Short mmCIF file of C-alpha atoms and ligand atoms in Angstrom, two decimals:
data_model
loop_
_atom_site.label_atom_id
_atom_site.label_comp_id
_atom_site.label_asym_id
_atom_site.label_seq_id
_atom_site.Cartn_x
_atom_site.Cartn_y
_atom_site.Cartn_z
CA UNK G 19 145.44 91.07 90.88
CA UNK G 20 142.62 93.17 92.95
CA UNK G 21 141.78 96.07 90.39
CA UNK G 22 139.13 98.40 92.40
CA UNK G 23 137.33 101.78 92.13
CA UNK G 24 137.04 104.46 94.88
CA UNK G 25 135.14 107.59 95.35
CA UNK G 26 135.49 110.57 97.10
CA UNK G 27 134.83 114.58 96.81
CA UNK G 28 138.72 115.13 96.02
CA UNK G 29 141.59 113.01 94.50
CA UNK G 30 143.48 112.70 97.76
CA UNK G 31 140.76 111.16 99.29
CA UNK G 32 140.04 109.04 96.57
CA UNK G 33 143.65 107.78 97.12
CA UNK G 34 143.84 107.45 100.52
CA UNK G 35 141.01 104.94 100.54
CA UNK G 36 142.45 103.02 98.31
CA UNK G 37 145.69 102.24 99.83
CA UNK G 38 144.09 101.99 102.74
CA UNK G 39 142.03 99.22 101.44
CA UNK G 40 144.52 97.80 99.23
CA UNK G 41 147.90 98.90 101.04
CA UNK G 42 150.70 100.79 100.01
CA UNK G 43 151.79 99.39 97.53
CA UNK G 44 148.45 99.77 95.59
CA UNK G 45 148.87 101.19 92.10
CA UNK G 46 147.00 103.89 90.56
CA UNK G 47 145.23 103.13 87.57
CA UNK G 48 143.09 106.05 86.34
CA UNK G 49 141.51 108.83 88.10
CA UNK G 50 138.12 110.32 86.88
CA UNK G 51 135.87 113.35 87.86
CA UNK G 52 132.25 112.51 87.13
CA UNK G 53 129.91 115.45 86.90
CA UNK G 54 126.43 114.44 87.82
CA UNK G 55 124.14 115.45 84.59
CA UNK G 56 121.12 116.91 83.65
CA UNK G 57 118.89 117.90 87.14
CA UNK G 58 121.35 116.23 89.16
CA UNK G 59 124.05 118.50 88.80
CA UNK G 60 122.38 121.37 90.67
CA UNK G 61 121.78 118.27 94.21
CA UNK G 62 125.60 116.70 93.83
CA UNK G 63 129.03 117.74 93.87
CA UNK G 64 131.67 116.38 91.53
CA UNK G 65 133.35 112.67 92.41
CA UNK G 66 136.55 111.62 91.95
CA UNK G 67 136.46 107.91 91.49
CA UNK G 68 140.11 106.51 91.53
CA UNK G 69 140.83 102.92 90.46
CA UNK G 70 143.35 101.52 91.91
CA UNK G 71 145.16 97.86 91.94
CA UNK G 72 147.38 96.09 93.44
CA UNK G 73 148.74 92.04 93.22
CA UNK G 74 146.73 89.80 95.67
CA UNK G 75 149.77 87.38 96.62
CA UNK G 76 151.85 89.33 98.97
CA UNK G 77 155.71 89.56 98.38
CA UNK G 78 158.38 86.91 99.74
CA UNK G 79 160.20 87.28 102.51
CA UNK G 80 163.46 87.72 101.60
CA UNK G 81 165.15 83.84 101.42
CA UNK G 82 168.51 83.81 104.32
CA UNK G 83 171.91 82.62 102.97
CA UNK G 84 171.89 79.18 102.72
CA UNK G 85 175.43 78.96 105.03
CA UNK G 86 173.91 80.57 107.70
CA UNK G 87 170.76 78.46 107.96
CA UNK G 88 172.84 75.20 107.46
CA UNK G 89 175.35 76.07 110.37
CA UNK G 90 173.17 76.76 112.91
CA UNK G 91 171.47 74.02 112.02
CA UNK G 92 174.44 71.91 112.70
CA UNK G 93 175.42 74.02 115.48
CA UNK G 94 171.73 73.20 117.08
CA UNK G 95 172.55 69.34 116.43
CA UNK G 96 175.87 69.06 118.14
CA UNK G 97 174.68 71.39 121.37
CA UNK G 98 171.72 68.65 121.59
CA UNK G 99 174.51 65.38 121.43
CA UNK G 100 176.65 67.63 124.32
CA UNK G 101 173.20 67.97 126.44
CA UNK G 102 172.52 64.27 126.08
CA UNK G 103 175.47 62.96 126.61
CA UNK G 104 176.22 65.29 129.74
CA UNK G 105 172.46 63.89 130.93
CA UNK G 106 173.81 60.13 130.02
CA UNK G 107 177.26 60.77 132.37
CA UNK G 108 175.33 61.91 135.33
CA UNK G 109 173.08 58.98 135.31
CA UNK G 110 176.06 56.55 134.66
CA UNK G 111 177.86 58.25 137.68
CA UNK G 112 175.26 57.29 139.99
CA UNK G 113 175.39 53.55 138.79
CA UNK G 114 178.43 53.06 137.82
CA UNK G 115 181.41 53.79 140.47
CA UNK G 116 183.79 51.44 139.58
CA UNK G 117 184.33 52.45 135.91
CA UNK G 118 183.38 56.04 136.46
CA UNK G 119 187.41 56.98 136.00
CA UNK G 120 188.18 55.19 133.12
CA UNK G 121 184.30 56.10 131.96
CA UNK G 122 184.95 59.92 132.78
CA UNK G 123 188.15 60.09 130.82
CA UNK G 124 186.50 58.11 127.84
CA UNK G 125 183.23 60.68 127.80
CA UNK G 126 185.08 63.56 128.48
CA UNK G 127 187.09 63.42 125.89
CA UNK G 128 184.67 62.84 123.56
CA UNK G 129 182.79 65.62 125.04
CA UNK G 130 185.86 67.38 124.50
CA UNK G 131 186.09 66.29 120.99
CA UNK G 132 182.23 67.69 120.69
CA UNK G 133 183.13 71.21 122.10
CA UNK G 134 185.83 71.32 119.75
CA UNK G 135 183.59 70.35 116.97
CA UNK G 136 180.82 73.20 118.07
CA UNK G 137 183.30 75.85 118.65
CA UNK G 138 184.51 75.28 115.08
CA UNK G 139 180.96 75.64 114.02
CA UNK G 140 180.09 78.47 115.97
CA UNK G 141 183.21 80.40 114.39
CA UNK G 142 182.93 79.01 110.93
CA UNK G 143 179.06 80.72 111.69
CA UNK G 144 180.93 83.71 112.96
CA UNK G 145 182.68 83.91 110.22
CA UNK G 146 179.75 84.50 107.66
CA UNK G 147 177.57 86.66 110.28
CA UNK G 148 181.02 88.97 109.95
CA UNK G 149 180.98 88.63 106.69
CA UNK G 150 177.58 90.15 106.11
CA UNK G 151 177.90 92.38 108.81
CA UNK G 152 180.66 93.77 107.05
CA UNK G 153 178.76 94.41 103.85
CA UNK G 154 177.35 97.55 105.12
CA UNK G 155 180.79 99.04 105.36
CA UNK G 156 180.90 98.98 101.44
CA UNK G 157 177.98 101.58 101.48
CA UNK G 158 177.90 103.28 98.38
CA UNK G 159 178.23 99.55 96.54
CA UNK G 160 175.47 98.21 98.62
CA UNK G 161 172.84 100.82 98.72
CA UNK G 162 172.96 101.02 95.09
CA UNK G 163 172.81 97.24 94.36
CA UNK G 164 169.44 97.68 97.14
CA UNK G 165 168.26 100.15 94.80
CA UNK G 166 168.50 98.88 91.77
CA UNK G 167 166.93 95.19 92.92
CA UNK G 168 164.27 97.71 94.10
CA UNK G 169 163.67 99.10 90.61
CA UNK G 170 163.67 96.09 89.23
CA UNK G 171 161.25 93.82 91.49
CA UNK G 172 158.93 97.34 91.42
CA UNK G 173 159.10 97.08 87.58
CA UNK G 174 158.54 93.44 87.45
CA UNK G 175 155.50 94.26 89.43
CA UNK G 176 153.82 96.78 87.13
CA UNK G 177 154.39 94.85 84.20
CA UNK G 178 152.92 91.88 85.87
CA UNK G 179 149.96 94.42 87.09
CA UNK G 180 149.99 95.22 83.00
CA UNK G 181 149.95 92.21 81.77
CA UNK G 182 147.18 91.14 84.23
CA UNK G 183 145.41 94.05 82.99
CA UNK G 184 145.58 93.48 79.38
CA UNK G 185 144.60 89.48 79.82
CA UNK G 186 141.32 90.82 81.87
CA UNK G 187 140.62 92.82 79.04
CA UNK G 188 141.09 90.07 76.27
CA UNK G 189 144.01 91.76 74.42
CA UNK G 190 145.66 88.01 72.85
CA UNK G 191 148.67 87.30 75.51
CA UNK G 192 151.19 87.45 72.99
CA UNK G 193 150.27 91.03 72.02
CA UNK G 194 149.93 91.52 75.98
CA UNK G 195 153.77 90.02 76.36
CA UNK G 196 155.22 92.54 73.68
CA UNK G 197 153.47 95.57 74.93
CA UNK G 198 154.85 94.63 78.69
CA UNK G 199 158.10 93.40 77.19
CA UNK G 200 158.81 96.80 74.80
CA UNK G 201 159.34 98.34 78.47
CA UNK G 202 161.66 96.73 80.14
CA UNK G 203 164.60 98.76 79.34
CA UNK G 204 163.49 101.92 81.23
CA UNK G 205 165.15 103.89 83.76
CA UNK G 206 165.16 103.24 87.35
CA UNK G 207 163.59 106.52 87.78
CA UNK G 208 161.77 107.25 91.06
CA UNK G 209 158.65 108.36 88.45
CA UNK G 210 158.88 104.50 87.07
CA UNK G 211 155.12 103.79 86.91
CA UNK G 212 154.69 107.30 85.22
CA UNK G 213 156.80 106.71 82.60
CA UNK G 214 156.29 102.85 82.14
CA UNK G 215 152.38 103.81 82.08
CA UNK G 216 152.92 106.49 79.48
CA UNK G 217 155.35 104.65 77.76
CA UNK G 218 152.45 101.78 77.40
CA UNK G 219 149.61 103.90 76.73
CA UNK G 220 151.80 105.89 74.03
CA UNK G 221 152.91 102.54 72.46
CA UNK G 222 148.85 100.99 72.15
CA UNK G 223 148.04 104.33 70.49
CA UNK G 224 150.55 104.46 68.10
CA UNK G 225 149.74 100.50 67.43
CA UNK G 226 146.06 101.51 66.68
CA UNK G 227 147.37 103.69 64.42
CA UNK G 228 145.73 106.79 62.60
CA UNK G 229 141.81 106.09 62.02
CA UNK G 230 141.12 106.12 58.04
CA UNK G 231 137.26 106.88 57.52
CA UNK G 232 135.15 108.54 54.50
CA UNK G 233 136.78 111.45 52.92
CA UNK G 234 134.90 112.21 50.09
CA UNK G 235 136.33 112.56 46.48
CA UNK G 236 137.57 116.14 45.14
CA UNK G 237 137.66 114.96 41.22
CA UNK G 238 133.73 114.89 41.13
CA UNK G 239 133.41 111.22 41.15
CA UNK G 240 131.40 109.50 43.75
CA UNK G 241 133.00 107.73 46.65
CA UNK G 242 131.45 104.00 46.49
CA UNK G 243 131.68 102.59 50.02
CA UNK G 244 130.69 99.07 50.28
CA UNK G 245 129.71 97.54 53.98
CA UNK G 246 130.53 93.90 54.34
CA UNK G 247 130.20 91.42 57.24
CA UNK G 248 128.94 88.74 59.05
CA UNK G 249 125.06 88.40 59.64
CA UNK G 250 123.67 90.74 62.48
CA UNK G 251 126.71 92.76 62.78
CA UNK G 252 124.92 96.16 62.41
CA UNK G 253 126.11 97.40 58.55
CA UNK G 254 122.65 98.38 57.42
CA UNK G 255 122.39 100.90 60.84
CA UNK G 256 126.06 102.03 60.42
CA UNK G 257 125.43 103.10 56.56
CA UNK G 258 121.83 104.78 58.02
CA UNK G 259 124.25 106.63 60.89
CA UNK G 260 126.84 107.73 57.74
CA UNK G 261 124.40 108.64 55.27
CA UNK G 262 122.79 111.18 58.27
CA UNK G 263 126.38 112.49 58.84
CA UNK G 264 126.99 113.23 55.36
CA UNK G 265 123.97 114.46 54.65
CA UNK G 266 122.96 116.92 57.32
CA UNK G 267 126.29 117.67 58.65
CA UNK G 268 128.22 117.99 55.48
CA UNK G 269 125.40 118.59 53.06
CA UNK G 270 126.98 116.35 51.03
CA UNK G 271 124.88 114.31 47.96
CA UNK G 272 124.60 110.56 49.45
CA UNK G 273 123.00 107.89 47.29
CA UNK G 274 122.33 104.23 48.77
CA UNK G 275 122.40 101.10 46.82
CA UNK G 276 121.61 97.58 48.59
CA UNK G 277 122.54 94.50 47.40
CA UNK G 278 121.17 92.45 49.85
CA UNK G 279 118.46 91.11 48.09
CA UNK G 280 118.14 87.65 50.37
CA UNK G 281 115.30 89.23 52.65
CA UNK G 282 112.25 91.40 52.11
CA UNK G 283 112.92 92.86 55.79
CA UNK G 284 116.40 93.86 54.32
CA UNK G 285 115.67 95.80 51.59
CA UNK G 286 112.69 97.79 53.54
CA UNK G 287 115.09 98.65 56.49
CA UNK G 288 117.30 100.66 54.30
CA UNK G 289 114.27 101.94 52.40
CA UNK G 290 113.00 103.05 55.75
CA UNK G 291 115.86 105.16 56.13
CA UNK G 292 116.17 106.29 52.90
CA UNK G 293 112.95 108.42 52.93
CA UNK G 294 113.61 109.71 56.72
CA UNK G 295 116.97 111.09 54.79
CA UNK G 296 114.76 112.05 51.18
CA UNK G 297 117.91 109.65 49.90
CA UNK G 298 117.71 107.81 46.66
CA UNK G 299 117.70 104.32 46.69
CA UNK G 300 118.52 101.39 44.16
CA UNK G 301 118.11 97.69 44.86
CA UNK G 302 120.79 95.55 42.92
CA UNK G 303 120.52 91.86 42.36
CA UNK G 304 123.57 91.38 39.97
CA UNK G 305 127.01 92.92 39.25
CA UNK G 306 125.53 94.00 35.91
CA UNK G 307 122.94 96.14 37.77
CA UNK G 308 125.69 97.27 40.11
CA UNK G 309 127.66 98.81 37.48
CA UNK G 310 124.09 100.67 35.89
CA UNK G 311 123.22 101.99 39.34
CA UNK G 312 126.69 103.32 39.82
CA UNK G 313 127.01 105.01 36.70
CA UNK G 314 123.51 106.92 37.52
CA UNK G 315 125.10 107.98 40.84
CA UNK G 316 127.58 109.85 38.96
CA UNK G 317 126.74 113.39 40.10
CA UNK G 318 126.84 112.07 43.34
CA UNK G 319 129.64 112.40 46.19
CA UNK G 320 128.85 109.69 48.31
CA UNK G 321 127.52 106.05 47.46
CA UNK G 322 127.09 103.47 50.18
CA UNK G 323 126.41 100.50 49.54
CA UNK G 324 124.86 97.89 51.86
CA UNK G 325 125.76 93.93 51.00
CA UNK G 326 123.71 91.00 52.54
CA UNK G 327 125.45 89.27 55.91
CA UNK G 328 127.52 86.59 54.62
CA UNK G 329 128.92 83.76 56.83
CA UNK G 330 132.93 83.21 56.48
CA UNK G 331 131.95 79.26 55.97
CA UNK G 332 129.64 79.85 53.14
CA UNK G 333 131.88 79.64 50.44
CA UNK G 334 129.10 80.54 47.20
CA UNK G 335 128.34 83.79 49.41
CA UNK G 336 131.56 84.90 49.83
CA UNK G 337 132.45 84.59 45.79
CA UNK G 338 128.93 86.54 45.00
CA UNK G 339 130.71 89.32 47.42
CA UNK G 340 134.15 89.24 45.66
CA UNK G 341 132.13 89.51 42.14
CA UNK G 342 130.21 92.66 43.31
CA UNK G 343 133.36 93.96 44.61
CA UNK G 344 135.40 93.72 41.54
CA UNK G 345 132.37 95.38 39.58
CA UNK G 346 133.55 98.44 41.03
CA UNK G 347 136.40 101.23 40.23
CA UNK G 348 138.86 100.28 42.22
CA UNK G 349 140.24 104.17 42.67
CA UNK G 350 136.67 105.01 43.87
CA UNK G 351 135.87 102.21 45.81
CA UNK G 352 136.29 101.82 49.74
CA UNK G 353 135.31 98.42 51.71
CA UNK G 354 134.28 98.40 55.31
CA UNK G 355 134.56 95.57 57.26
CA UNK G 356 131.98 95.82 60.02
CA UNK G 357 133.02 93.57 62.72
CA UNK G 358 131.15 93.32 66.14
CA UNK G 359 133.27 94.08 69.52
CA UNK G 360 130.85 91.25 71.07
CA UNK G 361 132.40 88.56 68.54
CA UNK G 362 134.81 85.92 70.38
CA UNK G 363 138.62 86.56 69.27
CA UNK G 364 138.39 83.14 67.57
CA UNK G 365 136.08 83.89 65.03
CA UNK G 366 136.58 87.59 64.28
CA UNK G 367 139.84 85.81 63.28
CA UNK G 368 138.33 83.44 61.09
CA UNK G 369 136.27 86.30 60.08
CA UNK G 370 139.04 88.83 58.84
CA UNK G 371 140.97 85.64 56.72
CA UNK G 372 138.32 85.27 54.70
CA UNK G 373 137.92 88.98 53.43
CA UNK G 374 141.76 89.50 53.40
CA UNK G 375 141.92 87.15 50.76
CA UNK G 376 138.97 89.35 48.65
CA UNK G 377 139.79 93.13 49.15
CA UNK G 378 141.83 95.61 51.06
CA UNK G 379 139.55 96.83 54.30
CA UNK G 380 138.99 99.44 56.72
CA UNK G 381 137.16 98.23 59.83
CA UNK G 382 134.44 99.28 61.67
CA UNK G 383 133.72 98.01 65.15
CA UNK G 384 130.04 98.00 66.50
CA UNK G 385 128.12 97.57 69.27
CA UNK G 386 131.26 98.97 71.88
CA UNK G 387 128.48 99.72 74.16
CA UNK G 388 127.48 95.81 73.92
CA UNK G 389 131.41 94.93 76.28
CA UNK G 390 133.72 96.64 78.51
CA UNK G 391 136.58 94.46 76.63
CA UNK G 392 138.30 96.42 74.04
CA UNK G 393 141.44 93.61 73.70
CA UNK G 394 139.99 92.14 70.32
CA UNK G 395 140.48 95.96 68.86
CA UNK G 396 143.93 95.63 69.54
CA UNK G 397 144.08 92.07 68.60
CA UNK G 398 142.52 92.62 65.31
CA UNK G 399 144.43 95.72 63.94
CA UNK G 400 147.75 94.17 64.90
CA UNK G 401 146.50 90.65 63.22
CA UNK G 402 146.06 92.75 60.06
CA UNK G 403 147.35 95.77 59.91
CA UNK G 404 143.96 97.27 58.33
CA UNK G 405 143.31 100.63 59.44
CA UNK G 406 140.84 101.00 61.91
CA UNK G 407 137.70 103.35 61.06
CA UNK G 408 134.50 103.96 62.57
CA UNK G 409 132.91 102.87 65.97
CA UNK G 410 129.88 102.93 66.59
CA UNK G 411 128.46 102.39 70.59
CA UNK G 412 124.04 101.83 70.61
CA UNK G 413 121.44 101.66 68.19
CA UNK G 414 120.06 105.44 68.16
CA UNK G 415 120.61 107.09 64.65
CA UNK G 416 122.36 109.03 63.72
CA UNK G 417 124.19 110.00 66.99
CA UNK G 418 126.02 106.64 67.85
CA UNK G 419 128.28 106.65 65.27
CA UNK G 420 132.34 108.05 65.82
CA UNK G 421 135.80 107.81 64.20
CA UNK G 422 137.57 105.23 66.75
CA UNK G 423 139.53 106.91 69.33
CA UNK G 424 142.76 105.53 69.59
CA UNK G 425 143.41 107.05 73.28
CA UNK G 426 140.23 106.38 74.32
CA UNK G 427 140.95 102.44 73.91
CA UNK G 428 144.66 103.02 74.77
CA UNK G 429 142.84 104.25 78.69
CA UNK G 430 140.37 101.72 78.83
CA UNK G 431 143.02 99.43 77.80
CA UNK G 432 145.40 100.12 80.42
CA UNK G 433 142.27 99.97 83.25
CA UNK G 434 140.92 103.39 82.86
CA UNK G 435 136.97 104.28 82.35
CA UNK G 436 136.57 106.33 79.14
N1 GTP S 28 123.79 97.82 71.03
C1 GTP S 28 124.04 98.10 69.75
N2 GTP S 28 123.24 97.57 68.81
C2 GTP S 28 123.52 97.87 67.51
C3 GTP S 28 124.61 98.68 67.15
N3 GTP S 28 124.63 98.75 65.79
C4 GTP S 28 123.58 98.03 65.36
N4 GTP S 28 122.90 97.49 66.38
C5 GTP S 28 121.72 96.64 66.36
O1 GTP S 28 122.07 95.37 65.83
C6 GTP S 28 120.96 94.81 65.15
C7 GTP S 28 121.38 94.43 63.73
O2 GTP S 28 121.69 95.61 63.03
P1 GTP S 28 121.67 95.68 61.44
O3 GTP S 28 122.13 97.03 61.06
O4 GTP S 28 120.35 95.24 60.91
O5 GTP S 28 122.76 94.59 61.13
P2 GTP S 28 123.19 94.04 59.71
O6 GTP S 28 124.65 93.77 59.78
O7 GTP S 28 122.73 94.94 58.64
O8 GTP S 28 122.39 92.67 59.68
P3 GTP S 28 122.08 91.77 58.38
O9 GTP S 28 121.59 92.69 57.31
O10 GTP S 28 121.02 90.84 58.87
O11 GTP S 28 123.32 91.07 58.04
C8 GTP S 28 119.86 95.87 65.17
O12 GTP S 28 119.00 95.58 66.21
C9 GTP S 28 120.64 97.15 65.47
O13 GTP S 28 119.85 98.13 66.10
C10 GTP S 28 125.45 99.23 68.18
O14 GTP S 28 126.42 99.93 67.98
N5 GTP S 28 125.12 98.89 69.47
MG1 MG S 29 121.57 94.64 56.98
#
């Protein structure tokens, strides 16, 4: 599949290029206006950039009936025999008087025998040329079996085109096959790629399902959100990102607590943060402590609390983690598993199994401005069925932080840009 971008002052130019480039046949993927920003805007006019793709391998030509090719084939054969033995009489006349009657007779009538043989051909050929000449008699009958192959080698090709699609953007081929698969069944409506594409995007959205993130408590308890993950991942930025939400935006009371007491650098990166936001913050190095901090926090709404990067492997981490947990109302208590988009399929798999086992999870997905492949988003919510949460797309806080947007990764999904 050749999946390209074009861009022109209007739409219809944008399209034109591309099936000029790309044929006919090319299929429209996503269209997009791009505004130039800041100074810019006031030097350029709008673009439309259209992407556009279409399948490299061009389409068969359509196979003949196998009777036809076999009796001309055979017709071909026995016209060659007639030439050459017509050739062999003439020279054997020249040579030859004396048997040339008793020769003639003998050749001729198995020349004779040969034209009877062809002619048979030739009609039996006539025979099924008449046949499919007739065909188009039976209009209606035809034209609508024409039509409906039509419909269904065009859908074959947009799901292909899909499915394509989906691989290129790491979605796991078996969630790929079912999303292609769920569509077969549609109408052969002249609008086909219309509906099969909203059909698609419609069914990836609804699969993402409805993103679950912080609401805060209304019976005056704290919420306690815990951030778990692998090493790296970004939890102690994402709780920096929240904390600034819920503070300035909602003027809510936000207390941190970190339990990630394995490095110095750890514990003053959330301290950091904590006096740019005039937070408080409490470093806990047992459950014990946990449960102390936690009931100090009382008067406050939101608690978030930041846990060391623990490996999947590392069993002894991962049972420190599940103590900590369990120190913790489990009506007030919300875990987010912060997962990075950049993290192979393989292990964000063996990633998730480990913390299914310990606790219900929300997750988070960081560091979306790190890939243009969105497929392990997909892959991962349908693995678990955990609701998805926040996203959060570079490293400036407070402002790269957002609730996942199911559409948004439906489009980019399906080969669009946003
Ligand atoms: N590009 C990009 N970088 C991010 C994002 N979120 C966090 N980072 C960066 O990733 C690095 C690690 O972030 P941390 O927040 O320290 O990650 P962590 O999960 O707390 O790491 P540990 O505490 O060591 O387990 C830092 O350099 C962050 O600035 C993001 O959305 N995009
Ligand atoms: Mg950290």
């Amino acid at each position: 599949m050749i999946i390209k971008k074009y861009e022109a002052e209007t739409e219809n130019d944008a399209i034109l290029k591309a099936k000029d480039e790309l044929g006919g046949g090319a299929i429209i993927m996503n269209i997009k206006t791009t505004r130039p920003k800041g100074i810019f805007r006031l030097f350029r006019k709008p673009v439309v950039e259209v992407t556009a793709a279409t399948d490299d391998k061009p389409s068969a030509e359509p196979v003949k009936p196998k009777m036809d090719a076999v009796s001309n084939e055979k017709a071909q054969k026995a016209a060659k025999a007639i030439e050459e033995a017509i050739r062999r009489q003439k020279q054997e006349s020249v040579s030859d008087s004396e048997s040339l009657k008793d020769g003639r007779q003998k050749r001729s009538s198995a020349i004779e025998a040969k034209l009877d043989n062809l002619a048979d051909m030739i009609e039996k050929q006539m025979v099924v040329e008449n046949k499919e000449k007739e065909q188009p008699k039976d209009t209606d009958n035809k034209e609508e079996q024409e039509k409906q192959e039509e419909t269904e080698s065009r859908n074959a090709k947009i799901r292909g085109l899909l499915y394509n699609q989906f691989l290129s953007n790491e979605v796991e081929e078996s969630y790929a096959h079912m999303l292609v698969e769920e569509v077969k069944d549609l109408p052969d409506k002249e609008e086909a790629l219309d509906a099969i594409l909203a059909n698609v995007y419609q069914r990836i959205v609804l699969k993402l399902g409805q993103p679950q993130v912080i609401r805060l408590n209304e019976k005056n308890k704290p919420r306690v959100c815990f951030f778990v993950g692998s090493t790296g991942v970004g939890k102690t930025t994402t709780i920096a990102k929240i904390a600034s939400l819920f503070k300035l935006e909602k003027k809510a009371k936000v207390a941190l607590i970190t339990s990630d007491t394995y490095r110095i650098a750890a514990v003053e990166q959330l301290k950091t943060y904590a006096n740019i936001l005039s937070l408080p913050i409490r470093v806990v190095y047992s459950s014990e402590e946990m449960k102390k901090a936690l009931e100090d926090y009382e008067d406050y709404d939101l608690v978030l609390v930041d846990t060391a990067g623990r490996s999947p492997k590392n069993k002894k981490q991962v049972d420190e983690l599940a103590e900590l947990l369990n120190s913790t109302d489990e009506a007030l208590r919300e875990v987010y598993l912060v997962l990075s988009a950049t993290t192979k399929y393989k292990d964000l798999k063996q990633i998730v199994a480990t913390y299914k086992d310990m606790v219900d999870f929300r997750i988070v997905f960081t560091k979306l401005d790190e890939t243009s492949c969105y497929g392990n988003i997909l892959n991962i919510r349908l693995d678990t069925g955990a609701p998805l949460s926040y996203v959060t797309c570079g490293q400036v806080v407070p402002d790269d932080l957002g609730m996942l947007n199911a559409q948004a990764i439906a489009k980019q999904l399906l080969g669009g840009c946003e």
